GROMACS .gro file of C-alpha atoms in nm:
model
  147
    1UNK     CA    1   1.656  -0.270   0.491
    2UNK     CA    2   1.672  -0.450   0.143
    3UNK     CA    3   1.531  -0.309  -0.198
    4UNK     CA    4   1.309  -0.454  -0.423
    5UNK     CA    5   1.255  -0.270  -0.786
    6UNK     CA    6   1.138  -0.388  -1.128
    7UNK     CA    7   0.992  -0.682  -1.021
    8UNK     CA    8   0.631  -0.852  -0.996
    9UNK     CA    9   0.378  -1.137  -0.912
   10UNK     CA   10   0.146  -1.282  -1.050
   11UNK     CA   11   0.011  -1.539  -0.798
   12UNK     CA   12  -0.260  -1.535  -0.514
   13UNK     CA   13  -0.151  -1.605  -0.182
   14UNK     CA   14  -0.309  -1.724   0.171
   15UNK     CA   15  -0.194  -1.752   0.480
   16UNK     CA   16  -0.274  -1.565   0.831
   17UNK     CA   17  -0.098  -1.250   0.899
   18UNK     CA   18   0.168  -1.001   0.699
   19UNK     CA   19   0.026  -1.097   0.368
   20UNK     CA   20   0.108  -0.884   0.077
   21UNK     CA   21   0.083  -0.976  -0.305
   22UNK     CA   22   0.447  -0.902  -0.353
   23UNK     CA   23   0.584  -0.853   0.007
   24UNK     CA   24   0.455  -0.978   0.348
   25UNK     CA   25   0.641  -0.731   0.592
   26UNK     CA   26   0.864  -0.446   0.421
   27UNK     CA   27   1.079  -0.337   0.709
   28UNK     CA   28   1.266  -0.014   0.637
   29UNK     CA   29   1.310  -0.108   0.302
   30UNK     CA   30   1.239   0.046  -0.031
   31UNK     CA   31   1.017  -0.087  -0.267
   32UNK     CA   32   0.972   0.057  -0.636
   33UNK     CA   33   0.826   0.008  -1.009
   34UNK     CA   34   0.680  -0.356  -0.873
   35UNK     CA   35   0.298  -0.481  -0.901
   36UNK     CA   36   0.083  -0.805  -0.794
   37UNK     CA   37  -0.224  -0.909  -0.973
   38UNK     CA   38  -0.310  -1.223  -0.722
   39UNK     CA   39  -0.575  -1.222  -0.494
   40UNK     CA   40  -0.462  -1.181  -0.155
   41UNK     CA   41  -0.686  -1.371   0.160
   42UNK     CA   42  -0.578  -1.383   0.531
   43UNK     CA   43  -0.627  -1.221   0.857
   44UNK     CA   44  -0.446  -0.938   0.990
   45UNK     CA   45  -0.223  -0.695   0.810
   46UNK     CA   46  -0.364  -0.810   0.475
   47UNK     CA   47  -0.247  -0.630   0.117
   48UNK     CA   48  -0.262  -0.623  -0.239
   49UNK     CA   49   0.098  -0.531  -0.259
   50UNK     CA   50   0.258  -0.593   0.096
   51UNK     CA   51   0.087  -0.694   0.418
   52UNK     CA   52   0.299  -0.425   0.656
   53UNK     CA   53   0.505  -0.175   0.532
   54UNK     CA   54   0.755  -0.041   0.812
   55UNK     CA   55   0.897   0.242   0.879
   56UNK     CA   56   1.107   0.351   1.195
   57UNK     CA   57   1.146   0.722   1.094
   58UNK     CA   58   1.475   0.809   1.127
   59UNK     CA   59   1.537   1.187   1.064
   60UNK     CA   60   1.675   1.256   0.760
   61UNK     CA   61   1.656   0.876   0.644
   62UNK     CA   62   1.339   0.772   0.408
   63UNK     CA   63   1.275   0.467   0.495
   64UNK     CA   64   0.967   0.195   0.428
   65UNK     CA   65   0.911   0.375   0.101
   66UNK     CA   66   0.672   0.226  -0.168
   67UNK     CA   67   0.689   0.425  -0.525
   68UNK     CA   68   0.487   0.388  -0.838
   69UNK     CA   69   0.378   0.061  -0.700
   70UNK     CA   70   0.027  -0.110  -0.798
   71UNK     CA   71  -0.195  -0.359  -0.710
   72UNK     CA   72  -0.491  -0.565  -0.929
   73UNK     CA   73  -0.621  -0.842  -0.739
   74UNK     CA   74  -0.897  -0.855  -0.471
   75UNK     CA   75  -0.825  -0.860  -0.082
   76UNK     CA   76  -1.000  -1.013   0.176
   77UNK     CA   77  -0.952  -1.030   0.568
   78UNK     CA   78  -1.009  -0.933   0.961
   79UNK     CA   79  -0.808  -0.660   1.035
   80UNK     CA   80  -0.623  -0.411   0.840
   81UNK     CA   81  -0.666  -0.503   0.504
   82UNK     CA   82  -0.604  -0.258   0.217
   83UNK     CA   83  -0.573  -0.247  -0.181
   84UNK     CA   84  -0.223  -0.219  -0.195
   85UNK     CA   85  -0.146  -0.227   0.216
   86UNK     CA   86  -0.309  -0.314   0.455
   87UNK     CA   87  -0.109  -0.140   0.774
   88UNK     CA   88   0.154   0.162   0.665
   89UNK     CA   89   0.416   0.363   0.877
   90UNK     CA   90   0.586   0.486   0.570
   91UNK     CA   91   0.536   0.716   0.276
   92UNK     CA   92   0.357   0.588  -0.045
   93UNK     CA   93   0.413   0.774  -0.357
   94UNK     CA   94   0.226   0.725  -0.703
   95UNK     CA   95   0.061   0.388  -0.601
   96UNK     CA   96  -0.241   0.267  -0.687
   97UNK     CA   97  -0.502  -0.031  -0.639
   98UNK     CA   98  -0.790  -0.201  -0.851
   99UNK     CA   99  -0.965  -0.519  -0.681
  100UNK     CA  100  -1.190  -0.523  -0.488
  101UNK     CA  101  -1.131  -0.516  -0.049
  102UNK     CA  102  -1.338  -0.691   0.213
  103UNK     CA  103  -1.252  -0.675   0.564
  104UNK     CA  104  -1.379  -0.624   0.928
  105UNK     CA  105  -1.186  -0.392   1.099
  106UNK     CA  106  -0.952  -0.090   0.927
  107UNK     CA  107  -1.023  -0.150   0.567
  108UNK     CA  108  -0.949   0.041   0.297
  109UNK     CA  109  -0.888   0.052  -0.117
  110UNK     CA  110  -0.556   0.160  -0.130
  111UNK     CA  111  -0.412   0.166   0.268
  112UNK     CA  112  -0.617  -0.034   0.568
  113UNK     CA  113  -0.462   0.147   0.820
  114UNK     CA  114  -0.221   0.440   0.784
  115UNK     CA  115  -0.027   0.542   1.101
  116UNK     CA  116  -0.011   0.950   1.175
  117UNK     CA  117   0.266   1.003   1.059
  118UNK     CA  118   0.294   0.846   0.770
  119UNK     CA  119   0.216   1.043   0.395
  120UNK     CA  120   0.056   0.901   0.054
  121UNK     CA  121   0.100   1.078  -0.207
  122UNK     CA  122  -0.105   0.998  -0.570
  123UNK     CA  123   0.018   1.183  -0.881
  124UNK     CA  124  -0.254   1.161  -1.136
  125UNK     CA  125  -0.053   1.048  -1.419
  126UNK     CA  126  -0.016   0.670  -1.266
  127UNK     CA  127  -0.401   0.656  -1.136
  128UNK     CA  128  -0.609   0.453  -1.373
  129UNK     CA  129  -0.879   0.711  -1.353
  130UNK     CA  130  -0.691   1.059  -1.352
  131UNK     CA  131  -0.902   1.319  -1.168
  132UNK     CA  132  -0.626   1.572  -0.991
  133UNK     CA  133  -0.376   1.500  -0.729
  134UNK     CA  134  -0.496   1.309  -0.435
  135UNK     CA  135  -0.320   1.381  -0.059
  136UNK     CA  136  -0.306   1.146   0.226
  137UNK     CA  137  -0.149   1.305   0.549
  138UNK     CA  138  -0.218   1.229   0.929
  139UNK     CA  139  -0.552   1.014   0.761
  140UNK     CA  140  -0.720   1.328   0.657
  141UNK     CA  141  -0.731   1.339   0.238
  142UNK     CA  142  -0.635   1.674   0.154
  143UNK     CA  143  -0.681   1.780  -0.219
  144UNK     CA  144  -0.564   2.091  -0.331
  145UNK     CA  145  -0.734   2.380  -0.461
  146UNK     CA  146  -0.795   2.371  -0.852
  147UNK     CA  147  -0.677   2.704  -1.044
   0.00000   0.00000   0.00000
């Protein structure tokens, strides 16, 4: 239920499950303007940024947010492993990831596994390689018409 803004790491980290560059389980919490650059290795809920980030979905509450986030360093593990994390319940806005991923089940370069519910949103102006706006919603990528 905490927040976490402004803030970074540098380091890799290793361990075995809820691994995240910054944060190994964000539950409910908000986390914003923050990046890793470590390499992340483990097994299971595995990410560049956080390991698992939680949300219980609360009407009218947003919870387990992430916000113009990032993540540089590479990922590697079993099951959900992503860029910047590896299993999501919450909505991701203006994030982005640049290593590399390697993983066995529910891998991904930005999200390893994202939950129905759950929305990821990517402005262009924070992707390294701006191309349009990007939409995430119920895992189907949706990108709008161009005019």
């Amino acid at each position: 239920y905490g927040t976490i803004s402004s803030c970074y790491s540098e380091g890799d980290v290793s361990g075995y499950y809820y691994l995240g560059g910054l944060v190994g389980r964000n539950y409910d919490g908000t986390i914003s303007n923050c990046y890793a650059e470590g390499d992340v290795s483990g097994s299971e809920r595995v990410g560049g940024l956080v390991g698992y980030n939680y949300s219980s979905n609360q009407v009218g509450y947003n919870l387990g947010t992430i916000t113009n986030c990032y993540a540089e360093g590479d990922v590697s593990g079993y099951y959900y492993v992503g860029g910047l994390v590896g299993w999501n319940s919450g909505p991701i806005t203006n994030c982005y990831s640049e290593g590399s991923v390697s993983g066995d089940y529910n891998a991904g370069g930005l999200v390893g596994y994202n939950e129905s519910f759950a929305s990821i949103f990517l402005d262009h102006t924070l992707s390294p390689n701006p191309e349009g706006t990007l939409y995430i919603k119920n895992n189907r990528l949706i990108l709008p018409n161009e005019e």
